[in-house]
Short mmCIF file of C-alpha atoms in Angstrom, two decimals:
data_model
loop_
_atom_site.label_atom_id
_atom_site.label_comp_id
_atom_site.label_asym_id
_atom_site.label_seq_id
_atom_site.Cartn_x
_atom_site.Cartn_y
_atom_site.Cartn_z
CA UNK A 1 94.56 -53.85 -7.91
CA UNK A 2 95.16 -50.38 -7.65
CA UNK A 3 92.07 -49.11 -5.56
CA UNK A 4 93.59 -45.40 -4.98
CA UNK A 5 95.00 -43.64 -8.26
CA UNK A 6 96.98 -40.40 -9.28
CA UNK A 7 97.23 -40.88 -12.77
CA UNK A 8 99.94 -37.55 -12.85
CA UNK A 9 103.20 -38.55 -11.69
CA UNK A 10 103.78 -35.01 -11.63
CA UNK A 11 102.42 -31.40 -12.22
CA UNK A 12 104.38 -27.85 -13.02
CA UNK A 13 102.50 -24.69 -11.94
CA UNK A 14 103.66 -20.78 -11.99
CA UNK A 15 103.60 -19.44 -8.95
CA UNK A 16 100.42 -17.31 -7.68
CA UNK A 17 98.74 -19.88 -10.75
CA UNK A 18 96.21 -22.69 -8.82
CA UNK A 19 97.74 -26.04 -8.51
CA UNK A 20 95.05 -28.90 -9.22
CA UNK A 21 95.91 -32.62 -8.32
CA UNK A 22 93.48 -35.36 -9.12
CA UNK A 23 92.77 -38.52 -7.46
CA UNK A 24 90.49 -41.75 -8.60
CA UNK A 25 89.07 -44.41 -6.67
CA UNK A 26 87.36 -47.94 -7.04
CA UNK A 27 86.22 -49.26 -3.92
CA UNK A 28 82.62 -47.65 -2.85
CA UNK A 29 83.15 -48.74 0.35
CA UNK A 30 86.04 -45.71 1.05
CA UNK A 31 83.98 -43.03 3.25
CA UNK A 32 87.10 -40.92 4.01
CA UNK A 33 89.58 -39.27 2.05
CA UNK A 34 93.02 -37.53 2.81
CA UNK A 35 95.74 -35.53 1.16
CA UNK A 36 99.14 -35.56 2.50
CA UNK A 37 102.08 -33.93 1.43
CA UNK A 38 106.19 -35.37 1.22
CA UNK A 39 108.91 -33.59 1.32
CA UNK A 40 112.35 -35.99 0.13
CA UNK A 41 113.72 -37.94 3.15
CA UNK A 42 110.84 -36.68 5.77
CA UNK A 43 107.74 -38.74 6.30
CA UNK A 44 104.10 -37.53 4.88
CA UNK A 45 102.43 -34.88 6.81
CA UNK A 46 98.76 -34.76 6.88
CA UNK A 47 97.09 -31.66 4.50
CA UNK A 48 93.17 -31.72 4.58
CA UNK A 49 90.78 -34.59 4.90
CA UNK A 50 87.30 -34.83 3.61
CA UNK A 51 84.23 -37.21 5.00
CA UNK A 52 81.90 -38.77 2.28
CA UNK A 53 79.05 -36.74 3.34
CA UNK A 54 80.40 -33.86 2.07
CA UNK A 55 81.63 -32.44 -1.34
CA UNK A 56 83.92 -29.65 -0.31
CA UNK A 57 86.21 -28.79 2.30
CA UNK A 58 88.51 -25.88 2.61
CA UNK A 59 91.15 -25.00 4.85
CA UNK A 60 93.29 -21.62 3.81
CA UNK A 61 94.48 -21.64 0.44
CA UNK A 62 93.79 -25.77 0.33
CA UNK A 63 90.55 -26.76 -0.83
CA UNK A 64 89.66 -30.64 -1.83
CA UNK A 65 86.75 -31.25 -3.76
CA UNK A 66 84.77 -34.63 -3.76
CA UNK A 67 82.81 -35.98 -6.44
CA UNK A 68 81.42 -39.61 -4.77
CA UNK A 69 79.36 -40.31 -8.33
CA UNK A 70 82.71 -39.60 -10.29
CA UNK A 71 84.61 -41.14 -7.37
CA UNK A 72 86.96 -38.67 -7.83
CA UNK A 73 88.33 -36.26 -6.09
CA UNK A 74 90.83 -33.09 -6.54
CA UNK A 75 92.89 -30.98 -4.13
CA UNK A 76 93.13 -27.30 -5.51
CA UNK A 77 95.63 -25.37 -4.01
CA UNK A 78 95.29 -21.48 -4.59
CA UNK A 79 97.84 -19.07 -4.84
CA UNK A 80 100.24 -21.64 -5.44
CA UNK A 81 104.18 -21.28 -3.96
CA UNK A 82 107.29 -22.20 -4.25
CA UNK A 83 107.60 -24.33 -0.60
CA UNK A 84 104.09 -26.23 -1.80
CA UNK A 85 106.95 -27.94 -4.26
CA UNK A 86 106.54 -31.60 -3.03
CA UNK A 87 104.98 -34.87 -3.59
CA UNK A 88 100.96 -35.41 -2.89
CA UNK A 89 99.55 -38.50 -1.92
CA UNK A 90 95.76 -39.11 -2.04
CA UNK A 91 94.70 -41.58 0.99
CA UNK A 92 90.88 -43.24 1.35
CA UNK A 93 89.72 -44.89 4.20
CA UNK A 94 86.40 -47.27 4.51
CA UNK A 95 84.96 -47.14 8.36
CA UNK A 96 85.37 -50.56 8.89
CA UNK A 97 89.05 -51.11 8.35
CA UNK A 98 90.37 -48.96 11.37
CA UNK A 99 92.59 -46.61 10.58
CA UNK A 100 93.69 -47.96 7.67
CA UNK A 101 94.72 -46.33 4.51
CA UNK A 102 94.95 -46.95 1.05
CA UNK A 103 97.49 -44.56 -1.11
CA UNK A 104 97.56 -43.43 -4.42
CA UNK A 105 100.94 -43.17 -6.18
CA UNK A 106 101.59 -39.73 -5.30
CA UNK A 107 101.74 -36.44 -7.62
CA UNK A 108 104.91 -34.35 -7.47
CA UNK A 109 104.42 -30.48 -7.37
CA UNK A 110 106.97 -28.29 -8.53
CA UNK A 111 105.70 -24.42 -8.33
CA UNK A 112 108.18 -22.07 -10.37
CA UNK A 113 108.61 -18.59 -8.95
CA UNK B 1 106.95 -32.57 21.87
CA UNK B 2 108.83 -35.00 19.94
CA UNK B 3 107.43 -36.72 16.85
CA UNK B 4 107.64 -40.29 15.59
CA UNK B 5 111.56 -41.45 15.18
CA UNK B 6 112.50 -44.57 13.42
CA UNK B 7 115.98 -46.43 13.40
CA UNK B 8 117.88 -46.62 11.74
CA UNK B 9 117.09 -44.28 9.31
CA UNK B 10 119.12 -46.27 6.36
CA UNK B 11 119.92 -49.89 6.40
CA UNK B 12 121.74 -51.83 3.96
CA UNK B 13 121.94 -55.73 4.01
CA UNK B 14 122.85 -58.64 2.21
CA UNK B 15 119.69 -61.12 0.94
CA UNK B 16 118.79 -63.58 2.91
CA UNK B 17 120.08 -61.76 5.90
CA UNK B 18 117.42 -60.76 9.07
CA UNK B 19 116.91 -57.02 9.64
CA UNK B 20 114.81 -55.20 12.38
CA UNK B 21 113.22 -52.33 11.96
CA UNK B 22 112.21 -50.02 15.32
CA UNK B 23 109.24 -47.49 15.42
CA UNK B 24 109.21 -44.95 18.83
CA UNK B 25 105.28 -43.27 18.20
CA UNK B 26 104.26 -40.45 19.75
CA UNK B 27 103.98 -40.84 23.58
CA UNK B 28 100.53 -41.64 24.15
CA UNK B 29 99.45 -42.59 20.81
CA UNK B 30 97.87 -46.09 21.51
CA UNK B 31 97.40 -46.75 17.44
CA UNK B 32 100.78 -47.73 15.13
CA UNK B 33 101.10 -48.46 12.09
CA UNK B 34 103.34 -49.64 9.05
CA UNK B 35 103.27 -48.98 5.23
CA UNK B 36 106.16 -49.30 3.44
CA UNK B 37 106.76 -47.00 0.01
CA UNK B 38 108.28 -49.31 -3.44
CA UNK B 39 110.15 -47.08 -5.90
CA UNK B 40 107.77 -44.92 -7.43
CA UNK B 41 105.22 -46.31 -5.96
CA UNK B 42 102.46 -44.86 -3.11
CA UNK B 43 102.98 -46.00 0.27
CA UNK B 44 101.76 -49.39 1.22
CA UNK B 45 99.59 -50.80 4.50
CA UNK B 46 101.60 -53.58 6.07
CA UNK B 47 99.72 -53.66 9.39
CA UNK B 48 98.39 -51.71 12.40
CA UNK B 49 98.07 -52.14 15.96
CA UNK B 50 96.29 -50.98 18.40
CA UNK B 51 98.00 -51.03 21.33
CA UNK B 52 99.88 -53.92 21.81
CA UNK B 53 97.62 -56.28 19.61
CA UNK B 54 97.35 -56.17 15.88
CA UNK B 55 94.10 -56.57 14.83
CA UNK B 56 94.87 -56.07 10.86
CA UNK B 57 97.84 -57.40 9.62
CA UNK B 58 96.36 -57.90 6.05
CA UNK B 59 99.28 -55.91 4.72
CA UNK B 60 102.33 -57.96 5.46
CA UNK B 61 103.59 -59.52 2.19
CA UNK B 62 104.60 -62.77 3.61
CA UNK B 63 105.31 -65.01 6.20
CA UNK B 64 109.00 -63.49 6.41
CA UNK B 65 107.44 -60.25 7.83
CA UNK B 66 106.87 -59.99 11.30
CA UNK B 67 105.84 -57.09 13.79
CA UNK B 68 105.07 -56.49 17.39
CA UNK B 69 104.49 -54.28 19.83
CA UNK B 70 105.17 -53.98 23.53
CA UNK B 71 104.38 -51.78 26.23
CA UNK B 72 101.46 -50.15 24.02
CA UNK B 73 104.79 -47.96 22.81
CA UNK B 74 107.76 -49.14 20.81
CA UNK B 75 107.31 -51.43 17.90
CA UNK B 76 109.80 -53.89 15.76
CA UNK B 77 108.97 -54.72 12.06
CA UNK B 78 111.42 -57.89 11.66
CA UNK B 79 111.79 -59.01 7.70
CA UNK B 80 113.68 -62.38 7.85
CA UNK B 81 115.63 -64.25 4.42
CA UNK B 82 115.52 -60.51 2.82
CA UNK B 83 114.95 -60.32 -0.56
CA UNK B 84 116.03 -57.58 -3.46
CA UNK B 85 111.91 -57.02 -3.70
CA UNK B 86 111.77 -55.97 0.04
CA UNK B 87 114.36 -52.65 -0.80
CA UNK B 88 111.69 -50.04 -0.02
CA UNK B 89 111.53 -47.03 2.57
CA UNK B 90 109.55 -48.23 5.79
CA UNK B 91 107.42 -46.01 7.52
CA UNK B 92 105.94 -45.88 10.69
CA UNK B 93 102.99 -43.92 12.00
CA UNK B 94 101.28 -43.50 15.03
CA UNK B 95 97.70 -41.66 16.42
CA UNK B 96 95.75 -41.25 19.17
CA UNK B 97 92.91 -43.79 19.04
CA UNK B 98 93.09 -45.16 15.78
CA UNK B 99 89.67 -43.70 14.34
CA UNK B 100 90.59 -42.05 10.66
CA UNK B 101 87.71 -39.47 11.32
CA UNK B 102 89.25 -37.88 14.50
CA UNK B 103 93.03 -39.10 14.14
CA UNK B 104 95.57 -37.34 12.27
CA UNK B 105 98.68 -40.35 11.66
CA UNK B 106 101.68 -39.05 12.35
CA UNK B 107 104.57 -40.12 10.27
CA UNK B 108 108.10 -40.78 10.99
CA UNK B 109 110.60 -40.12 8.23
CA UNK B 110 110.83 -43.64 7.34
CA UNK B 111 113.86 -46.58 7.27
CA UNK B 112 115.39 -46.78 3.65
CA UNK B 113 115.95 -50.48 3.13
CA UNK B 114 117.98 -51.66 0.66
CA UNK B 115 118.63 -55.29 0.05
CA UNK B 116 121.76 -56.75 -2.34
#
């Protein structure tokens, strides 16, 4: 079972244009929610992270938006460029499992100058 | 300082061979752990440790996976009889205390696995 989706394998935005990625959840017991970005052959470096208490958090031009009724929650990146070109994972945590997290597929950016 | 190094950083084997897998975490980091990403797939939990004991290994897809730690620092992920399904990339992270709230994980750039 698939607890963490990103139902777009991938998403094609002009540069300067805002880049919106999507992310789904099941489990109501997630209370903490991460974006991290890939670059090929380099591990996943952390973006922005959110808490369940809130509905918004915004850091520069990255801004993730939670919607805990939806369980749903979006990472808009605005102006887009062309080194933002990667692959987005959505993470989720529940404050009983440690440190653990739970990835969605991933969502690969390409911005075109 | 220096990040979170894996080795090797591409391993190929024949099934039913053994392969070990090392993780080096950031020094001081006393939390480790090690998802593992499919072919098109999202990265997957295998298990975590804080320091040297594991108290969630609820990712590890069977009894031919194996992982420890020692020294609170360096950790092995050992897959023994490899199989074709095991071919992933392997990566290892590390953080300070292990909390998700205050800790950032820290990701090496992963062990590609590939199994004939």
């Amino acid at each position: 079972d698939q607890q963490v989706k990103q139902n777009s394998p991938s998403l094609s935005v002009q540069e300067g244009r805002i880049s919106i990625l999507n992310c789904d959840y099941t489990n109501s017991m997630f209370d903490y929610f991460l974006w991290y970005k890939k670059y090929p052959a380099e591990g996943p470096t952390f973006l922005i992270s959110i808490s369940s208490i809130k509905d918004k958090n915004e850091d520069g031009r990255f801004t993730v938006f939670l919607n805990k009724s939806a369980k749903h929650l979006s990472l808009h990146i605005v102006p887009s460029q062309p080194g933002d070109s990667a692959v987005y994972f959505c993470a989720a945590s529940a404050g009983n499992q440690g440190g653990k997290l739970i990835f969605g597929q991933g969502t690969e950016l390409s911005v075109k100058p | 300082g220096a990040g979170v190094s894996q080795s090797p950083s591409n391993k190929v084997t024949e099934k039913g061979k053994d392969v070990e897998l090392r993780c080096d975490p950031i020094s001081g980091h006393t939390a480790l752990y090690w998802y593992r990403q499919s072919l098109g797939q999202g990265l997957e939990f295998l298990i975590y440790f804080q320091g040297n004991s594991a108290p969630d290994k609820s990712g590890l897809p069977s009894d031919r996976f194996s992982a420890e730690r020692t020294g609170g620092s360096v950790s092995t992920l050992t897959i023994q009889r490899t199989q074709q399904e095991d071919s992933a990339v392997y990566l290892c992270a590390s953080s300070i205390t292990g909390g998700p709230r205050t800790d950032t994980q820290y990701f090496g750039p992963g062990t590609r696995l590939t199994v004939l």
